[in-house]
């Protein structure tokens, strides 16, 4: 994982930080500002919600990539919106983050 200081305020998300190999090719590093990271977290949360909210068994594809993203929160100074659930052994969004995006979901459902 690259440091934010070495990238002029950017930090990198590397798939290799979560897994040692990528099943479909060489992993890439994505450089984002902290604001871009937070926006990406919102997009991924909403996409995962849309794909999995109604399922009894969530689609692993969506949950796995969300775990990759959430695991990098501290590098982007986003610890305030992510927690690690020791029981589930998984990263989770904070209640405040979910409530904020719940408003977006409600707006979608109304329209």
Tab-separated table of C-alpha atoms in Angstrom:
chain	number	residue	atom	x	y	z
A	1	UNK	CA	0.000	0.000	0.000
A	2	UNK	CA	1.420	3.368	-0.958
A	3	UNK	CA	1.501	6.120	1.605
A	4	UNK	CA	-0.540	9.272	1.096
A	5	UNK	CA	2.524	11.466	1.585
A	6	UNK	CA	4.386	9.756	-1.245
A	7	UNK	CA	1.573	10.430	-3.687
A	8	UNK	CA	1.046	14.142	-3.112
A	9	UNK	CA	-2.017	13.737	-0.902
A	10	UNK	CA	-3.269	10.637	-2.705
A	11	UNK	CA	-3.442	7.190	-1.221
A	12	UNK	CA	-3.646	3.928	-3.102
A	13	UNK	CA	-5.981	0.990	-2.871
A	14	UNK	CA	-4.353	-2.204	-4.017
A	15	UNK	CA	-6.249	-5.438	-4.367
A	16	UNK	CA	-3.091	-7.182	-3.207
A	17	UNK	CA	-3.580	-5.595	0.213
A	18	UNK	CA	-6.561	-7.927	0.647
A	19	UNK	CA	-5.513	-11.008	-1.322
A	20	UNK	CA	-2.159	-12.306	-2.491
A	21	UNK	CA	-3.345	-13.024	-6.011
A	22	UNK	CA	-6.092	-11.909	-8.314
A	23	UNK	CA	-7.994	-14.653	-10.141
A	24	UNK	CA	-8.364	-12.650	-13.351
A	25	UNK	CA	-5.005	-11.018	-13.839
A	26	UNK	CA	-2.552	-8.592	-12.374
A	27	UNK	CA	-3.844	-6.379	-9.533
A	28	UNK	CA	-3.881	-2.620	-10.039
A	29	UNK	CA	-3.405	0.281	-7.665
A	30	UNK	CA	-6.049	2.988	-7.691
A	31	UNK	CA	-4.938	6.394	-6.383
A	32	UNK	CA	-7.661	8.460	-4.744
A	33	UNK	CA	-7.906	11.549	-2.597
A	34	UNK	CA	-9.668	11.100	0.761
A	35	UNK	CA	-12.765	12.831	-0.673
A	36	UNK	CA	-12.773	10.534	-3.707
A	37	UNK	CA	-12.400	7.530	-1.406
A	38	UNK	CA	-15.424	8.629	0.633
A	39	UNK	CA	-17.453	9.100	-2.552
A	40	UNK	CA	-16.398	5.623	-3.730
A	41	UNK	CA	-17.457	4.186	-0.356
A	42	UNK	CA	-20.928	5.662	-0.889
A	43	UNK	CA	-21.213	4.302	-4.426
A	44	UNK	CA	-20.097	0.825	-3.338
A	45	UNK	CA	-22.445	0.846	-0.334
A	46	UNK	CA	-25.414	1.809	-2.504
A	47	UNK	CA	-24.509	-0.738	-5.184
A	48	UNK	CA	-24.073	-3.498	-2.637
A	49	UNK	CA	-27.359	-2.547	-0.997
A	50	UNK	CA	-29.170	-2.667	-4.341
A	51	UNK	CA	-27.679	-6.056	-5.204
A	52	UNK	CA	-28.057	-7.699	-1.791
A	53	UNK	CA	-30.716	-6.003	0.357
A	54	UNK	CA	-33.451	-8.432	-0.617
A	55	UNK	CA	-31.342	-11.611	-0.633
A	56	UNK	CA	-31.068	-14.153	2.136
A	57	UNK	CA	-27.540	-15.020	0.955
A	58	UNK	CA	-25.652	-11.938	-0.238
A	59	UNK	CA	-23.685	-12.079	-3.476
A	60	UNK	CA	-20.061	-12.577	-2.450
A	61	UNK	CA	-18.777	-10.544	-5.396
A	62	UNK	CA	-20.275	-7.370	-3.932
A	63	UNK	CA	-19.448	-8.101	-0.298
A	64	UNK	CA	-15.838	-8.993	-1.111
A	65	UNK	CA	-15.070	-5.778	-2.953
A	66	UNK	CA	-16.749	-3.763	-0.207
A	67	UNK	CA	-14.448	-5.475	2.318
A	68	UNK	CA	-11.410	-4.525	0.222
A	69	UNK	CA	-12.553	-0.910	0.186
A	70	UNK	CA	-13.481	-0.683	3.873
A	71	UNK	CA	-10.230	-2.290	4.978
A	72	UNK	CA	-8.353	0.723	3.595
A	73	UNK	CA	-10.325	3.388	5.502
A	74	UNK	CA	-7.499	4.404	7.827
A	75	UNK	CA	-5.210	5.207	4.873
A	76	UNK	CA	-7.828	7.733	3.745
A	77	UNK	CA	-8.575	9.148	7.201
A	78	UNK	CA	-12.069	7.632	7.041
A	79	UNK	CA	-12.010	5.689	10.312
A	80	UNK	CA	-15.015	7.727	11.439
A	81	UNK	CA	-17.315	5.863	9.023
A	82	UNK	CA	-15.925	2.315	9.352
A	83	UNK	CA	-15.681	-0.198	12.203
A	84	UNK	CA	-14.368	-3.731	12.444
A	85	UNK	CA	-16.962	-6.177	13.769
A	86	UNK	CA	-14.988	-8.766	15.731
A	87	UNK	CA	-17.915	-11.217	15.860
A	88	UNK	CA	-18.413	-11.172	12.086
A	89	UNK	CA	-14.687	-10.717	11.463
A	90	UNK	CA	-15.604	-8.140	8.856
A	91	UNK	CA	-15.471	-4.428	8.213
A	92	UNK	CA	-18.787	-2.608	8.573
A	93	UNK	CA	-20.067	0.900	8.034
A	94	UNK	CA	-20.932	2.965	11.080
A	95	UNK	CA	-24.578	3.597	11.926
A	96	UNK	CA	-24.152	7.293	11.013
A	97	UNK	CA	-22.833	6.378	7.552
A	98	UNK	CA	-25.696	3.941	6.969
A	99	UNK	CA	-28.252	6.494	8.174
A	100	UNK	CA	-26.875	9.137	5.803
A	101	UNK	CA	-27.137	6.793	2.837
A	102	UNK	CA	-30.460	5.435	4.041
A	103	UNK	CA	-31.843	8.862	3.196
A	104	UNK	CA	-30.636	8.415	-0.400
A	105	UNK	CA	-32.273	4.990	-0.539
A	106	UNK	CA	-35.531	6.471	0.782
A	107	UNK	CA	-35.407	9.181	-1.902
A	108	UNK	CA	-34.901	6.482	-4.550
A	109	UNK	CA	-37.804	4.431	-3.228
A	110	UNK	CA	-40.149	7.446	-3.174
A	111	UNK	CA	-39.448	8.388	-6.799
